[in-house]
mmCIF file of C-alpha atoms in Angstrom:
data_model
loop_
_atom_site.group_PDB
_atom_site.id
_atom_site.type_symbol
_atom_site.label_atom_id
_atom_site.label_comp_id
_atom_site.label_asym_id
_atom_site.label_seq_id
_atom_site.Cartn_x
_atom_site.Cartn_y
_atom_site.Cartn_z
ATOM 1 C CA MET A 1201 -0.111 0.167 0.045
ATOM 2 C CA THR A 1202 1.620 3.061 -0.945
ATOM 3 C CA ASP A 1203 2.232 5.837 1.458
ATOM 4 C CA ASP A 1204 -0.191 8.279 0.207
ATOM 5 C CA ILE A 1205 -3.094 6.341 1.148
ATOM 6 C CA GLU A 1206 -1.864 5.916 4.642
ATOM 7 C CA GLN A 1207 -1.195 9.685 4.727
ATOM 8 C CA LEU A 1208 -4.747 10.416 3.223
ATOM 9 C CA ARG A 1209 -6.266 7.966 6.061
ATOM 10 C CA LEU A 1210 -4.148 9.677 8.858
ATOM 11 C CA GLN A 1211 -5.355 13.249 7.461
ATOM 12 C CA VAL A 1212 -9.134 12.070 7.438
ATOM 13 C CA LEU A 1213 -8.574 11.022 11.242
ATOM 14 C CA ALA A 1214 -6.711 14.152 12.149
ATOM 15 C CA ASN A 1215 -9.760 15.892 10.535
ATOM 16 C CA GLY A 1216 -11.894 14.630 13.073
ATOM 17 C CA TYR A 1217 -13.486 11.499 10.984
ATOM 18 C CA THR A 1218 -13.296 7.811 10.933
ATOM 19 C CA PRO A 1219 -11.490 6.387 7.953
ATOM 20 C CA ILE A 1220 -12.566 2.956 7.300
ATOM 21 C CA ARG A 1221 -10.179 0.828 4.692
ATOM 22 C CA ASN A 1222 -12.322 -0.325 1.602
ATOM 23 C CA ARG A 1223 -11.932 -2.285 -1.520
ATOM 24 C CA ASP A 1224 -13.667 -0.423 -3.987
ATOM 25 C CA LYS A 1225 -16.542 1.184 -1.912
ATOM 26 C CA ARG A 1226 -17.222 -1.760 0.194
ATOM 27 C CA THR A 1227 -15.411 -2.881 3.664
ATOM 28 C CA PHE A 1228 -14.500 -6.262 4.533
ATOM 29 C CA MET A 1229 -12.895 -4.940 7.745
ATOM 30 C CA LYS A 1230 -14.449 -6.925 10.651
ATOM 31 C CA GLY A 1231 -16.172 -5.134 13.131
ATOM 32 C CA TRP A 1232 -15.850 -1.634 11.476
ATOM 33 C CA PRO A 1233 -19.050 -0.254 12.867
ATOM 34 C CA SER A 1234 -17.256 -0.214 16.370
ATOM 35 C CA ALA A 1235 -13.484 -0.546 15.692
ATOM 36 C CA VAL A 1236 -11.163 1.823 17.535
ATOM 37 C CA VAL A 1237 -9.398 3.705 14.436
ATOM 38 C CA ASP A 1238 -6.196 5.273 15.460
ATOM 39 C CA GLU A 1239 -2.814 6.247 14.192
ATOM 40 C CA ALA A 1240 -1.419 2.813 15.041
ATOM 41 C CA GLU A 1241 -4.389 0.902 13.577
ATOM 42 C CA ILE A 1242 -4.034 2.876 10.113
ATOM 43 C CA LYS A 1243 -0.355 1.999 10.158
ATOM 44 C CA ARG A 1244 -1.124 -1.679 10.393
ATOM 45 C CA TRP A 1245 -3.547 -1.575 7.529
ATOM 46 C CA SER A 1246 -0.870 -0.269 5.167
ATOM 47 C CA ARG A 1247 1.268 -3.380 6.185
ATOM 48 C CA ARG A 1248 -1.587 -5.965 6.207
ATOM 49 C CA PHE A 1249 -4.270 -5.331 3.745
ATOM 50 C CA SER A 1250 -2.527 -3.878 0.696
ATOM 51 C CA ARG A 1251 -5.507 -4.959 -1.614
ATOM 52 C CA ASP A 1252 -7.906 -2.310 0.293
ATOM 53 C CA LYS A 1253 -6.881 0.789 -1.510
ATOM 54 C CA ALA A 1254 -9.937 2.949 -1.238
ATOM 55 C CA THR A 1255 -11.161 4.722 1.866
ATOM 56 C CA GLY A 1256 -14.435 4.917 3.320
ATOM 57 C CA ILE A 1257 -15.525 7.432 6.217
ATOM 58 C CA ARG A 1258 -17.799 5.960 9.129
ATOM 59 C CA VAL A 1259 -21.033 7.999 9.375
ATOM 60 C CA GLU A 1260 -20.956 8.895 13.168
ATOM 61 C CA ASP A 1261 -20.919 11.614 15.558
ATOM 62 C CA GLY A 1262 -23.046 14.323 13.865
ATOM 63 C CA LEU A 1263 -21.811 13.543 10.466
ATOM 64 C CA ALA A 1264 -24.476 12.998 7.661
ATOM 65 C CA VAL A 1265 -23.901 12.316 4.004
ATOM 66 C CA ILE A 1266 -26.371 13.636 1.342
ATOM 67 C CA ASP A 1267 -25.948 11.154 -1.441
ATOM 68 C CA ILE A 1268 -27.077 12.658 -4.498
ATOM 69 C CA ASP A 1269 -26.976 9.190 -6.533
ATOM 70 C CA VAL A 1270 -28.548 10.943 -9.950
ATOM 71 C CA ASP A 1271 -26.260 10.652 -13.191
ATOM 72 C CA ASP A 1272 -27.798 13.939 -14.902
ATOM 73 C CA ARG A 1273 -25.841 17.055 -14.216
ATOM 74 C CA GLU A 1274 -28.501 19.441 -14.792
ATOM 75 C CA LEU A 1275 -30.753 17.657 -12.219
ATOM 76 C CA VAL A 1276 -27.881 17.492 -9.984
ATOM 77 C CA ASP A 1277 -27.643 20.979 -9.938
ATOM 78 C CA ARG A 1278 -31.303 21.813 -9.357
ATOM 79 C CA ILE A 1279 -31.294 19.272 -6.537
ATOM 80 C CA ALA A 1280 -28.111 21.005 -5.094
ATOM 81 C CA ASN A 1281 -29.544 24.397 -5.230
ATOM 82 C CA CYS A 1282 -33.055 22.829 -3.583
ATOM 83 C CA ILE A 1283 -30.561 21.473 -0.498
ATOM 84 C CA LEU A 1284 -28.906 25.081 -0.685
ATOM 85 C CA ASP A 1285 -32.351 26.718 -0.325
ATOM 86 C CA VAL A 1286 -33.218 24.770 2.705
ATOM 87 C CA CYS A 1287 -29.689 24.830 4.491
ATOM 88 C CA PRO A 1288 -27.927 28.114 3.071
ATOM 89 C CA THR A 1289 -25.499 27.897 5.735
ATOM 90 C CA LEU A 1290 -23.792 25.168 3.716
ATOM 91 C CA GLU A 1291 -22.732 27.861 1.160
ATOM 92 C CA ASP A 1292 -20.498 29.777 3.766
ATOM 93 C CA GLU A 1293 -16.936 29.166 2.989
ATOM 94 C CA ASN A 1294 -15.997 28.664 6.892
ATOM 95 C CA VAL A 1295 -18.635 25.795 6.976
ATOM 96 C CA PRO A 1296 -16.946 22.382 6.590
ATOM 97 C CA LEU A 1297 -18.410 20.698 3.380
ATOM 98 C CA LEU A 1298 -16.649 17.622 2.022
ATOM 99 C CA VAL A 1299 -17.911 16.687 -1.539
ATOM 100 C CA ARG A 1300 -16.974 13.419 -2.987
ATOM 101 C CA ARG A 1301 -17.721 13.283 -6.766
ATOM 102 C CA GLY A 1302 -18.516 9.870 -8.319
ATOM 103 C CA LYS A 1303 -19.254 8.546 -11.666
ATOM 104 C CA GLY A 1304 -20.960 10.583 -14.001
ATOM 105 C CA ALA A 1305 -22.682 13.721 -12.417
ATOM 106 C CA LYS A 1306 -23.144 11.667 -9.002
ATOM 107 C CA GLU A 1307 -22.105 13.547 -5.684
ATOM 108 C CA ALA A 1308 -22.065 12.949 -2.068
ATOM 109 C CA TRP A 1309 -22.039 15.909 0.469
ATOM 110 C CA PHE A 1310 -20.441 14.934 3.837
ATOM 111 C CA VAL A 1311 -22.150 17.886 6.176
ATOM 112 C CA ARG A 1312 -22.338 17.960 10.236
ATOM 113 C CA THR A 1313 -25.681 17.910 11.917
ATOM 114 C CA ASP A 1314 -26.941 18.207 15.528
ATOM 115 C CA GLU A 1315 -29.178 15.374 15.335
ATOM 116 C CA THR A 1316 -28.664 11.871 14.524
ATOM 117 C CA PHE A 1317 -30.924 10.210 12.365
ATOM 118 C CA SER A 1318 -31.146 6.810 10.078
ATOM 119 C CA ARG A 1319 -31.961 7.512 6.449
ATOM 120 C CA VAL A 1320 -34.056 9.906 4.369
ATOM 121 C CA HIS A 1321 -34.701 8.967 0.833
ATOM 122 C CA SER A 1322 -36.573 10.089 -2.261
ATOM 123 C CA ARG A 1323 -38.157 7.495 -4.305
ATOM 124 C CA ALA A 1324 -36.235 5.751 -6.847
ATOM 125 C CA TRP A 1325 -36.531 6.363 -10.658
ATOM 126 C CA THR A 1326 -35.410 5.393 -13.744
ATOM 127 C CA ALA A 1327 -34.622 8.110 -16.688
ATOM 128 C CA PRO A 1328 -36.675 7.645 -20.222
ATOM 129 C CA GLY A 1329 -35.050 4.975 -22.316
ATOM 130 C CA GLU A 1330 -33.263 3.400 -19.268
ATOM 131 C CA ASP A 1331 -34.623 0.367 -17.010
ATOM 132 C CA ALA A 1332 -34.097 -0.644 -13.514
ATOM 133 C CA ASP A 1333 -31.185 -2.693 -14.316
ATOM 134 C CA GLY A 1334 -29.126 0.339 -15.642
ATOM 135 C CA GLY A 1335 -29.589 1.972 -12.104
ATOM 136 C CA ALA A 1336 -32.274 3.526 -10.232
ATOM 137 C CA HIS A 1337 -31.918 7.581 -9.531
ATOM 138 C CA ARG A 1338 -32.433 8.631 -5.952
ATOM 139 C CA VAL A 1339 -31.381 11.311 -3.362
ATOM 140 C CA GLU A 1340 -30.671 9.654 0.235
ATOM 141 C CA ILE A 1341 -29.409 11.279 3.548
ATOM 142 C CA PHE A 1342 -27.593 9.082 6.049
ATOM 143 C CA GLY A 1343 -27.409 10.296 9.259
ATOM 144 C CA GLY A 1344 -25.322 8.202 11.510
ATOM 145 C CA ALA A 1345 -28.290 6.397 13.698
ATOM 146 C CA VAL A 1346 -27.390 3.145 12.019
ATOM 147 C CA ALA A 1347 -23.948 1.803 11.226
ATOM 148 C CA ARG A 1348 -22.970 3.011 7.982
ATOM 149 C CA GLN A 1349 -19.967 3.798 6.233
ATOM 150 C CA PHE A 1350 -19.600 5.543 2.850
ATOM 151 C CA GLY A 1351 -17.036 5.155 0.209
ATOM 152 C CA SER A 1352 -15.212 8.576 0.072
ATOM 153 C CA PHE A 1353 -11.560 8.207 -1.493
ATOM 154 C CA GLY A 1354 -9.982 5.652 -3.719
ATOM 155 C CA PRO A 1355 -11.308 3.435 -6.677
ATOM 156 C CA HIS A 1356 -15.172 2.871 -6.677
#
């Protein structure tokens, strides 16, 4: 495993998040929902789990993830504007906002919240000319009340 991955995970930890080692966007880490992740553990991953080249973040302690799982740039922009209408503080440059951009136009926003909750979601829909096998589009918000890690860095 490269030093870059280890350094990224250490920085994620230093920024107050809990990194989780991933393979693509899944974790095979036993006990990940409650595992203690510290600098020594991250360095151990570098030696023992070279196949886990991606990094997730455990959704906990006031972290929420707004997952805009829609592959249409115009629609993602409209959804983002609606989110900012509801929560205009996210536009403040002093408010921490981590945005992970995925395949196509998809985005995940990592934000802080005062309340934990399990999951809020829209209905799933398919674009004209697509079928459910091609992937449904939806918006989900994960709020840390249920064990969840979210693929954040590296290959997906």
